Amino acid sequence: MVLESRGPTKHNAMMGKRVPHPPSTKFHDDILPPAKRLKTFESTDGEDSRDASGDDNVPRSPKGFRDEIPDSDDGDGSGVDEPSILKRPTELESALPPVKTDKEAIDEYEAMRAAEDVPEDLKSRLTQRTWIKGKSSIYVDAFNLALETVLEDEAHLFDEKEMEVFNQWRQLDYEAQYLYVRLFLRKTSAWHRINRLGYYSDIADLPEAANILQSDRALPEFSAAVQVNPAELAPPEGTLLESQFRFADCSDGTITSLEEASSLLNLEEVKGLAKEAKVQGKNKSGILRALLNMSQRQSGLGWVGLRRSDSQGSVASETGEKEDDADDSMSDMNRDGHFLRKILATTGACIRLSLPTLKLFERVHLVFYRSTEWTDKSLTTIILARISRRNFPDYIVSRSQNIFPSRADLLEFEAALRTQFRVDNILELNGNPSKDGLNVVLAIFDEVYPRWKILLEEEQRKEDRIYESGEGAYLRRFSPAWVYTRVIHKGTYVLGRLKMHEREHAVTSELLNQHLFHAARRGAWYQRKALLEEHYMHALRPPPGVSNLEQQKKHWKRISLQTCEAGLQDKDCHTIYHYDLQKRIRKLEKGLKIPKREQHDFGHVLLAKPIEVTVEGIQVKKEYLLSRLPSAQGEEKQRSTKTIWVDEAEGGGECSVEAMCLSDYRSRGFKGYHAEGGIVRTLFAYLFYDVLFVYIPNVFQTAYQTCPLDLHTDAFFPSRASEINHRLVEIENGAAADIIRAVDAREREKRTCAIGLNWDFELHDLLEIVSCFDGQALATVCKVMAEEYRVRGGGMPDLFLWDVAKKQVVFSEVKSENDRLSDTQRLWIHVLTGAGIRVELCNALAKEVRVVSAG
């Protein structure tokens, strides 16, 4: 039977929701941050890969990605409305060019030659036209490419048992590998109903492929001691390989509780079971709770007249075993057994990836991607980028084998991630933390702290004696100390909440004394340390020999002033924190009554407020007919729709509010674009092209990247501090135009794929823009981009304008009725005004409103 192809609107009704597993499953959702392997609306293999429950009227999830959910929960009507967490792309995905990754692109890949530099055992599949539906898959080859790449370069990270698992994996036939990989890319720790997996056109015998994965396999004896890590006495239960293993678990004999079995049912099946058991509930979770409560209270089956023969079958009967009617006798203490058999008879055989092998393959992907985050498109994008007809920048590809020096380092890094996730789960993911939660985090902090101090010393020795060419900045992101530093940072928050300010001050000082980890947080640490010194330390640590309270306060205010000054002088303290530090300095100097001539003068960087201007235009409002839309929905539609205006300067057609305001600026002699940062990103790509692609070990791991892997991290700036600062000086001295001309002459004809570089902008316009820019102002903007490219890539004002006659650049943020500035927009306005660039808030006012029918 071939499944009907489904459109985007027929995906799972539980999109964006997370269903926790019952404790009886022993699947530890909290042992690692959930691997971010997501699916897009349209399945790239053209099949409906969900386990259809027949519920077609399901809502669309927010634009972008959705969380993968257990297939059997399609019809869940629990009504739990949890926010969907939007995951950003991995560093590797961000470095790859935008390529088509839909079904058409994958079909094209599976029909042509590709990839010359993959391991030999994959080369024949990747270089011959042997792609036949049901016989080969981009997903399996992508999975194997990751595995073979890791084993070729970093096999020392795996022990004998794990290497035997990999050998057994290679011996699996294609269909078993395909089933495993497709489940691996879904919500991997969930049970899946085999009869609802939609892979029939790829797998001829789905039950047989499942049986192969579920068979027991022997492993060699290995007596290595279990590694103990800070805040974790032993690895999570069920994640270690024993004397035997299997790639997947079978539901027969594994699902033993009613709670676990009931999670496999969809809403309609739960309603049927509830009707039979005479229980009620408002939604799926309510019905299940009522069913479980009833099961614990009642005894016997005769009171509802149920017999085993009432069910559609049973797991036992399916396997040819004799039904044991004694299980259904009136002497049963509860009814769990009956309902468990009935549920499993309804669901049929189920499959779930075995935890030890699942965690092993996740470790392989962590090593391959240098990240705990990946999606079902991460690796396929690499393969598709290889066959795209694009030109990439020239750089040296370097995949180092020393990211994780030893297996022990890798295991501790994994354990550190689990510890970090426990901390985040308490402090950030479950609302305001309770006193007990804060104490748990404090206990973790106390366990991690000694190990963090040891690793800091080790990393400092490496920085001083081993690392070269900025190599250490990126490698350190894979040190347990990187993760522990974040845990220590979170611990200072807990110390503050528990009023342990003296210890918080000491730990914050230690964080500032190291310059290796989380440089992007240094500004926040300076701010917090200065605040503690200004308000709390005089009572906790009064200066010796000073008894007067006011003198004690003045003593610590002077220290707070010194802290702020140190922050401004710290080259690793990002520019965005300077304004708040300067503001605190002015406040402290005023409180200490320092003579005016001795006070700091920040007049050259004082923030000018954005200038408010008003542009009047004709607004178009569309009226939705009540016959087409319900009243409430029509009002909501009217409120949420982007405003429409008439472009009077360009022929009177309809346009956006930004286009209307841009036309007004042009009528006043400005040139401009509605680019929202596109111009600035393009200028940055031109001016820092050579810096972006300078040789740094480990940041170029494929030949198909548009940027280094560390661009979106705070390791980018320190790794290239010398080159970046040299380029900033050149820009300040007016060399921007020459740099742009040189890059354009070399790369425009090839239209090289480089991040942020939009070849649609004309060279003439770019040269005019830099001629209007003050050199120091342009350098300041570029420095902020270099410090935090990922965060500062957005939030730019809507309009970029320049006036050649006045040699002036203007940024304009357009706001219509009820619009408000976001935090990122305010921050950019601070940066731009602080650099002396004119920023305007352009308020669009309707001088006339035209109401038209929306039809």
Coordinates of C-alpha atoms in Angstrom, one line a residue, residues 298-765:
Q298 CA -11.2 -0.5 41.3
S299 CA -10.7 -4.3 41.4
G300 CA -12.1 -6.9 39.1
L301 CA -13.4 -6.7 35.5
G302 CA -16.9 -8.2 35.7
W303 CA -18.6 -5.0 36.8
V304 CA -18.2 -3.5 33.3
G305 CA -18.7 -6.8 31.6
L306 CA -15.3 -6.8 29.8
R307 CA -13.6 -9.9 28.5
R308 CA -10.3 -10.3 26.8
S309 CA -12.2 -11.5 23.7
D310 CA -13.7 -8.0 23.4
S311 CA -10.4 -6.6 22.2
Q312 CA -9.3 -6.6 18.6
G313 CA -6.5 -8.9 19.4
S314 CA -3.5 -9.0 21.7
V315 CA 0.2 -9.0 21.6
A316 CA 0.2 -12.6 22.8
S317 CA -2.3 -13.8 20.2
E318 CA -0.3 -12.0 17.5
T319 CA 2.8 -14.0 18.5
G320 CA 0.9 -17.2 18.6
E321 CA 0.9 -17.6 22.3
K322 CA -2.1 -19.0 24.2
E323 CA -4.2 -16.3 25.9
D324 CA -4.2 -16.5 29.6
D325 CA -7.7 -15.8 30.8
A326 CA -6.6 -16.1 34.4
D327 CA -5.1 -12.6 34.0
D328 CA -8.6 -11.3 33.6
S329 CA -10.1 -13.1 36.5
M330 CA -12.3 -11.4 39.2
S331 CA -9.5 -11.9 41.7
D332 CA -7.3 -9.3 40.0
M333 CA -6.3 -6.6 42.5
N334 CA -6.5 -3.9 39.8
R335 CA -7.3 -3.5 36.1
D336 CA -3.9 -2.4 34.8
G337 CA -3.2 -5.7 33.1
H338 CA -6.4 -5.7 31.2
F339 CA -6.1 -2.2 29.9
L340 CA -2.4 -2.6 29.1
R341 CA -3.2 -5.6 26.9
K342 CA -6.0 -3.8 25.3
I343 CA -3.9 -0.7 24.5
L344 CA -1.1 -2.9 23.1
A345 CA -3.6 -4.8 21.0
T346 CA -4.8 -1.5 19.6
T347 CA -1.3 -0.1 18.9
G348 CA 0.3 -3.2 17.6
A349 CA 4.1 -3.7 17.8
C350 CA 6.1 -0.5 18.7
I351 CA 9.7 0.5 18.3
R352 CA 11.9 2.9 20.2
L353 CA 15.6 3.5 19.7
S354 CA 17.7 1.9 22.4
L355 CA 19.2 4.5 24.8
P356 CA 22.8 3.3 24.9
T357 CA 23.2 3.2 21.1
L358 CA 21.2 6.4 20.7
K359 CA 23.5 8.3 23.0
L360 CA 26.5 6.8 21.3
F361 CA 25.4 8.1 17.9
E362 CA 24.5 11.4 19.4
R363 CA 28.1 11.6 20.6
V364 CA 29.3 10.9 17.1
H365 CA 27.3 13.8 15.8
L366 CA 28.6 16.0 18.6
V367 CA 32.1 15.3 17.5
F368 CA 31.3 15.7 13.8
Y369 CA 29.3 18.9 14.1
R370 CA 31.4 20.3 17.0
S371 CA 27.9 21.1 18.4
T372 CA 25.1 19.5 20.4
E373 CA 22.6 21.0 17.9
W374 CA 21.7 19.7 14.4
T375 CA 18.7 19.2 12.3
D376 CA 17.6 16.7 9.6
K377 CA 19.0 19.2 7.1
S378 CA 22.4 19.9 8.7
L379 CA 24.3 17.1 6.9
T380 CA 22.1 16.9 3.8
T381 CA 22.9 20.6 3.3
I382 CA 26.6 19.8 3.3
I383 CA 26.1 17.2 0.6
L384 CA 23.8 19.4 -1.5
A385 CA 26.2 22.4 -1.2
R386 CA 28.8 20.2 -2.8
I387 CA 26.8 19.8 -6.0
S388 CA 25.6 23.4 -6.1
R389 CA 27.1 25.5 -8.9
R390 CA 28.5 28.2 -6.7
N391 CA 31.8 29.8 -6.1
F392 CA 33.1 29.8 -2.6
P393 CA 35.8 31.9 -1.0
D394 CA 39.4 30.6 -1.0
Y395 CA 40.5 29.4 2.4
I396 CA 42.4 26.5 4.0
V397 CA 40.2 23.7 5.1
S398 CA 41.4 22.4 8.5
R399 CA 39.6 19.7 10.5
S400 CA 41.8 19.2 13.5
Q401 CA 41.9 16.0 15.5
N402 CA 42.6 17.7 18.8
I403 CA 39.2 19.2 19.4
F404 CA 38.8 16.6 22.2
P405 CA 42.3 15.5 23.2
S406 CA 41.0 12.3 24.8
R407 CA 37.9 10.2 25.5
A408 CA 37.9 11.4 29.1
D409 CA 37.7 15.0 27.9
L410 CA 34.8 14.2 25.6
L411 CA 32.9 12.4 28.3
E412 CA 33.5 15.2 30.8
F413 CA 32.3 17.7 28.2
E414 CA 29.1 15.7 27.7
A415 CA 28.6 15.5 31.5
A416 CA 29.2 19.2 31.8
L417 CA 26.4 19.8 29.2
R418 CA 24.0 17.7 31.2
T419 CA 24.9 19.6 34.4
Q420 CA 24.4 22.9 32.5
F421 CA 21.0 21.7 31.3
R422 CA 20.0 20.8 34.8
V423 CA 20.8 24.4 35.9
D424 CA 19.0 26.0 32.9
N425 CA 16.0 23.7 33.6
I426 CA 15.7 25.1 37.1
L427 CA 16.5 28.8 36.5
E428 CA 15.1 29.4 33.0
L429 CA 12.7 26.8 31.7
N430 CA 10.2 26.4 34.5
G431 CA 9.3 30.0 35.5
N432 CA 10.6 31.7 38.6
P433 CA 12.8 29.3 40.6
S434 CA 11.8 28.3 44.1
K435 CA 14.0 28.4 47.2
D436 CA 14.6 24.6 46.8
G437 CA 15.6 25.1 43.2
L438 CA 18.0 27.8 44.1
N439 CA 19.6 25.6 46.7
V440 CA 20.0 22.8 44.1
V441 CA 21.8 25.1 41.8
L442 CA 24.0 26.3 44.7
A443 CA 24.9 22.7 45.5
I444 CA 25.8 22.1 41.8
F445 CA 27.9 25.4 41.9
D446 CA 29.8 24.1 44.9
E447 CA 30.6 20.8 43.2
V448 CA 31.7 22.4 39.9
Y449 CA 33.7 25.3 41.4
P450 CA 36.9 23.3 42.4
R451 CA 37.1 21.5 39.0
W452 CA 36.6 24.8 37.2
K453 CA 39.6 26.4 39.0
I454 CA 41.8 23.4 38.0
L455 CA 40.7 23.6 34.4
L456 CA 41.3 27.3 34.2
E457 CA 44.9 26.8 35.2
E458 CA 45.3 24.0 32.6
E459 CA 43.7 26.1 29.8
Q460 CA 45.9 29.1 30.7
R461 CA 49.0 26.9 30.4
K462 CA 47.8 25.7 27.0
E463 CA 47.2 29.3 25.9
D464 CA 50.7 30.4 27.0
R465 CA 52.7 27.4 25.7
I466 CA 50.7 25.4 23.0
Y467 CA 48.1 27.3 21.1
E468 CA 49.2 29.5 18.1
S469 CA 47.4 31.7 15.6
G470 CA 44.4 32.3 17.7
E471 CA 43.7 28.5 17.7
G472 CA 42.8 28.4 21.4
A473 CA 39.8 30.7 21.2
Y474 CA 37.6 28.3 19.2
L475 CA 39.0 25.1 20.7
R476 CA 38.2 26.3 24.2
R477 CA 34.5 26.2 23.3
F478 CA 34.8 22.4 23.5
S479 CA 36.5 22.3 26.9
P480 CA 34.4 21.4 30.0
A481 CA 35.7 24.6 31.5
W482 CA 33.7 26.6 28.9
V483 CA 30.5 24.9 30.1
Y484 CA 31.5 25.2 33.8
T485 CA 32.2 28.9 33.3
R486 CA 28.6 29.3 32.3
V487 CA 27.4 27.3 35.3
I488 CA 29.6 29.5 37.6
H489 CA 28.0 32.6 35.9
K490 CA 24.6 31.2 36.6
G491 CA 25.7 30.5 40.2
T492 CA 26.5 34.2 40.8
Y493 CA 22.8 34.9 40.0
V494 CA 21.8 32.4 42.7
L495 CA 24.3 33.9 45.2
G496 CA 22.6 37.2 44.6
R497 CA 19.1 35.9 45.0
L498 CA 20.2 34.3 48.3
K499 CA 21.7 37.6 49.5
M500 CA 25.2 36.0 49.6
H501 CA 26.7 39.2 48.1
E502 CA 30.2 38.9 49.5
R503 CA 30.7 35.5 47.9
E504 CA 29.0 36.8 44.7
H505 CA 31.5 39.6 44.6
A506 CA 34.4 37.2 45.0
V507 CA 33.3 34.8 42.3
T508 CA 32.5 37.7 39.9
S509 CA 36.0 39.0 40.5
E510 CA 37.4 35.6 39.6
L511 CA 35.3 35.5 36.4
L512 CA 36.8 38.8 35.4
N513 CA 40.4 37.7 36.3
Q514 CA 40.2 35.0 33.6
H515 CA 40.2 36.1 30.0
L516 CA 39.7 32.8 28.3
F517 CA 36.0 32.0 28.5
H518 CA 32.8 33.9 27.7
A519 CA 34.4 37.2 26.8
A520 CA 31.0 38.5 25.7
R521 CA 29.8 38.5 29.3
R522 CA 32.7 40.6 30.7
G523 CA 30.7 43.8 30.4
A524 CA 27.8 42.4 32.4
W525 CA 30.3 41.1 35.0
Y526 CA 31.9 44.6 35.4
Q527 CA 28.4 46.1 35.8
R528 CA 27.4 43.6 38.5
K529 CA 30.7 43.9 40.3
A530 CA 30.4 47.7 40.3
L531 CA 26.8 47.6 41.6
L532 CA 27.8 45.3 44.5
E533 CA 30.7 47.6 45.4
E534 CA 28.5 50.6 45.3
H535 CA 25.6 49.3 47.4
Y536 CA 26.5 46.2 49.5
M537 CA 30.2 45.8 50.1
H538 CA 30.6 48.6 52.6
A539 CA 28.4 46.6 55.1
L540 CA 30.0 43.2 54.3
R541 CA 33.7 44.2 54.2
P542 CA 34.3 47.6 55.8
P543 CA 37.8 49.0 55.3
P544 CA 40.0 48.4 58.3
G545 CA 40.3 51.4 60.7
V546 CA 37.3 53.2 59.3
S547 CA 34.2 53.3 61.6
N548 CA 32.3 56.1 60.0
L549 CA 29.5 54.7 57.8
E550 CA 29.7 57.4 55.1
Q551 CA 33.4 57.0 54.8
Q552 CA 33.0 53.2 54.4
K553 CA 30.5 53.9 51.6
K554 CA 32.8 56.4 49.9
H555 CA 35.7 53.9 50.1
W556 CA 33.7 51.2 48.2
K557 CA 32.2 53.8 45.8
R558 CA 35.8 54.7 44.8
I559 CA 36.5 51.0 44.2
S560 CA 33.3 50.8 42.2
L561 CA 34.5 53.7 40.1
Q562 CA 37.8 51.9 39.5
T563 CA 35.9 48.8 38.4
C564 CA 33.9 50.8 35.8
E565 CA 37.1 52.4 34.5
A566 CA 38.7 49.0 34.2
G567 CA 35.7 47.8 32.2
L568 CA 36.1 50.7 29.7
Q569 CA 39.8 50.0 29.4
D570 CA 39.3 46.2 29.0
K571 CA 39.7 45.3 25.3
D572 CA 37.5 42.3 25.7
C573 CA 34.6 44.3 27.2
H574 CA 32.2 44.8 24.3
T575 CA 31.3 48.2 23.1
I576 CA 27.6 47.8 23.9
Y577 CA 28.4 47.9 27.6
H578 CA 30.3 51.1 27.5
Y579 CA 27.4 53.4 27.8
D580 CA 26.1 51.9 31.0
L581 CA 29.6 51.9 32.5
Q582 CA 30.0 55.5 31.6
K583 CA 26.6 56.4 33.1
R584 CA 27.6 54.7 36.4
I585 CA 30.9 56.6 36.4
R586 CA 29.2 60.0 36.1
K587 CA 26.8 59.0 38.9
L588 CA 29.6 57.8 41.2
E589 CA 31.8 60.9 40.5
K590 CA 28.8 63.1 41.3
G591 CA 28.1 61.2 44.6
L592 CA 31.8 61.4 45.6
K593 CA 31.8 65.1 44.8
I594 CA 34.9 64.9 42.6
P595 CA 35.9 68.3 41.3
K596 CA 34.6 68.9 37.8
R597 CA 38.1 69.2 36.3
E598 CA 38.9 65.7 37.5
Q599 CA 35.7 64.1 36.3
H600 CA 35.6 62.0 33.2
D601 CA 34.3 63.8 30.1
F602 CA 32.3 61.5 27.9
G603 CA 31.0 64.3 25.8
H604 CA 32.4 62.8 22.6
V605 CA 30.4 59.6 23.1
L606 CA 27.2 60.9 24.8
L607 CA 24.1 59.4 23.3
A608 CA 22.0 61.7 21.3
K609 CA 18.4 60.8 21.4
P610 CA 17.0 59.8 18.0
I611 CA 15.4 62.7 16.2
E612 CA 11.7 62.3 15.8
V613 CA 10.3 63.2 12.4
T614 CA 6.8 62.9 11.0
V615 CA 5.8 61.8 7.5
E616 CA 2.1 62.2 6.5
G617 CA 0.5 59.9 4.0
I618 CA -2.6 58.2 2.8
Q619 CA -3.3 54.9 4.6
V620 CA -5.4 52.1 3.1
K621 CA -7.5 50.0 5.5
K622 CA -9.1 46.8 4.2
E623 CA -12.5 46.0 5.5
Y624 CA -13.2 42.2 5.8
L625 CA -16.8 41.2 5.1
L626 CA -18.5 39.5 8.0
S627 CA -19.8 36.8 5.7
R628 CA -16.2 35.8 5.0
L629 CA -14.8 36.1 8.5
P630 CA -16.3 35.8 12.0
S631 CA -16.4 39.2 13.8
A632 CA -13.6 38.5 16.3
Q633 CA -11.4 37.0 13.6
G634 CA -12.0 39.9 11.3
E635 CA -11.0 42.4 14.0
E636 CA -7.9 40.4 14.8
K637 CA -7.0 40.2 11.1
Q638 CA -7.4 44.0 10.8
R639 CA -5.2 44.6 13.8
S640 CA -2.4 42.2 12.8
T641 CA -2.1 43.0 9.1
K642 CA 0.8 45.2 8.2
T643 CA -0.4 48.7 7.3
I644 CA -0.9 49.6 3.7
W645 CA -0.2 53.1 2.3
V646 CA -0.4 54.9 -0.9
D647 CA 3.0 55.8 -2.6
E648 CA 2.1 59.3 -3.9
A649 CA 5.6 59.9 -5.2
E650 CA 5.7 56.8 -7.2
G651 CA 2.5 56.7 -9.1
G652 CA -0.1 56.2 -6.4
G653 CA 0.2 52.5 -6.0
E654 CA -0.1 50.6 -2.7
C655 CA 3.0 50.1 -0.7
S656 CA 4.3 49.4 2.8
V657 CA 4.8 52.1 5.4
E658 CA 8.6 51.8 4.9
A659 CA 8.3 52.4 1.2
M660 CA 6.1 55.4 1.7
C661 CA 8.6 57.0 4.1
L662 CA 11.5 56.1 1.8
S663 CA 9.8 58.0 -1.1
D664 CA 9.4 61.0 1.2
Y665 CA 13.1 60.9 2.1
R666 CA 14.0 60.6 -1.6
S667 CA 11.9 63.7 -2.4
R668 CA 14.2 65.6 0.1
G669 CA 17.4 64.6 -1.8
F670 CA 18.3 61.4 0.0
K671 CA 19.3 58.2 -1.7
G672 CA 18.4 55.0 0.3
Y673 CA 17.3 51.5 0.7
H674 CA 14.8 49.7 2.9
A675 CA 17.5 47.2 3.9
E676 CA 17.1 46.6 7.6
G677 CA 20.8 45.9 8.1
G678 CA 21.4 44.5 4.6
I679 CA 23.7 47.4 3.6
V680 CA 25.7 47.2 6.9
R681 CA 26.2 43.5 6.5
T682 CA 27.3 43.9 2.9
L683 CA 29.7 46.7 3.9
F684 CA 31.1 44.5 6.7
A685 CA 31.5 41.6 4.3
Y686 CA 33.4 43.8 1.8
L687 CA 35.6 45.5 4.4
F688 CA 36.4 42.3 6.4
Y689 CA 36.5 39.8 3.6
D690 CA 40.2 39.0 4.0
V691 CA 39.8 38.9 7.8
L692 CA 36.8 36.5 7.6
F693 CA 38.7 34.0 5.5
V694 CA 42.2 34.3 7.1
Y695 CA 43.6 30.9 8.3
I696 CA 42.4 29.9 11.8
P697 CA 42.6 26.2 12.7
N698 CA 39.3 24.3 12.9
V699 CA 36.9 27.0 11.7
F700 CA 36.8 25.8 8.1
Q701 CA 35.8 22.2 8.1
T702 CA 34.3 21.9 4.6
A703 CA 35.2 23.6 1.3
Y704 CA 31.6 24.9 1.0
Q705 CA 31.4 27.5 3.8
T706 CA 30.4 31.2 3.4
C707 CA 32.0 32.1 6.8
P708 CA 34.1 30.6 9.5
L709 CA 32.3 28.5 12.1
D710 CA 33.2 30.9 14.9
L711 CA 31.8 34.0 13.3
H712 CA 28.6 33.6 15.3
T713 CA 30.5 33.1 18.6
D714 CA 32.5 35.3 20.9
A715 CA 35.6 33.5 19.8
F716 CA 35.7 35.3 16.4
F717 CA 37.1 38.6 17.6
P718 CA 39.9 37.4 20.0
S719 CA 41.1 34.8 17.4
R720 CA 41.7 37.7 14.9
A721 CA 42.2 40.6 17.2
S722 CA 45.3 41.8 15.5
E723 CA 43.8 41.6 12.0
I724 CA 40.5 43.2 13.0
N725 CA 42.1 46.1 14.9
H726 CA 44.5 46.7 11.9
R727 CA 41.5 46.8 9.6
L728 CA 39.5 49.2 11.9
V729 CA 42.5 51.6 11.9
E730 CA 42.5 51.5 8.0
I731 CA 38.8 52.2 7.9
E732 CA 39.2 55.2 10.4
N733 CA 42.0 56.5 8.1
G734 CA 39.7 56.6 5.1
A735 CA 40.8 53.4 3.3
A736 CA 37.3 51.8 3.1
A737 CA 36.7 52.7 -0.5
D738 CA 40.0 51.2 -1.7
I739 CA 39.3 48.0 0.3
I740 CA 35.8 47.7 -1.3
R741 CA 37.2 48.3 -4.8
A742 CA 39.8 45.6 -4.4
V743 CA 37.3 43.0 -3.2
D744 CA 34.7 43.8 -5.8
A745 CA 37.3 43.6 -8.6
R746 CA 38.4 40.2 -7.4
E747 CA 35.1 38.6 -6.5
R748 CA 32.1 40.2 -8.3
E749 CA 32.5 38.4 -11.6
K750 CA 32.4 35.0 -9.7
R751 CA 29.6 36.3 -7.4
T752 CA 31.4 34.5 -4.5
C753 CA 29.1 33.2 -1.7
A754 CA 30.2 35.1 1.4
I755 CA 28.0 35.7 4.4
G756 CA 26.1 39.0 4.3
L757 CA 27.5 39.9 0.9
N758 CA 24.7 41.0 -1.4
W759 CA 25.9 41.4 -5.0
D760 CA 22.7 43.2 -6.0
F761 CA 24.0 46.4 -4.3
E762 CA 25.8 48.4 -7.0
L763 CA 29.5 49.2 -6.4
H764 CA 28.8 52.9 -7.2
D765 CA 26.3 53.1 -4.4

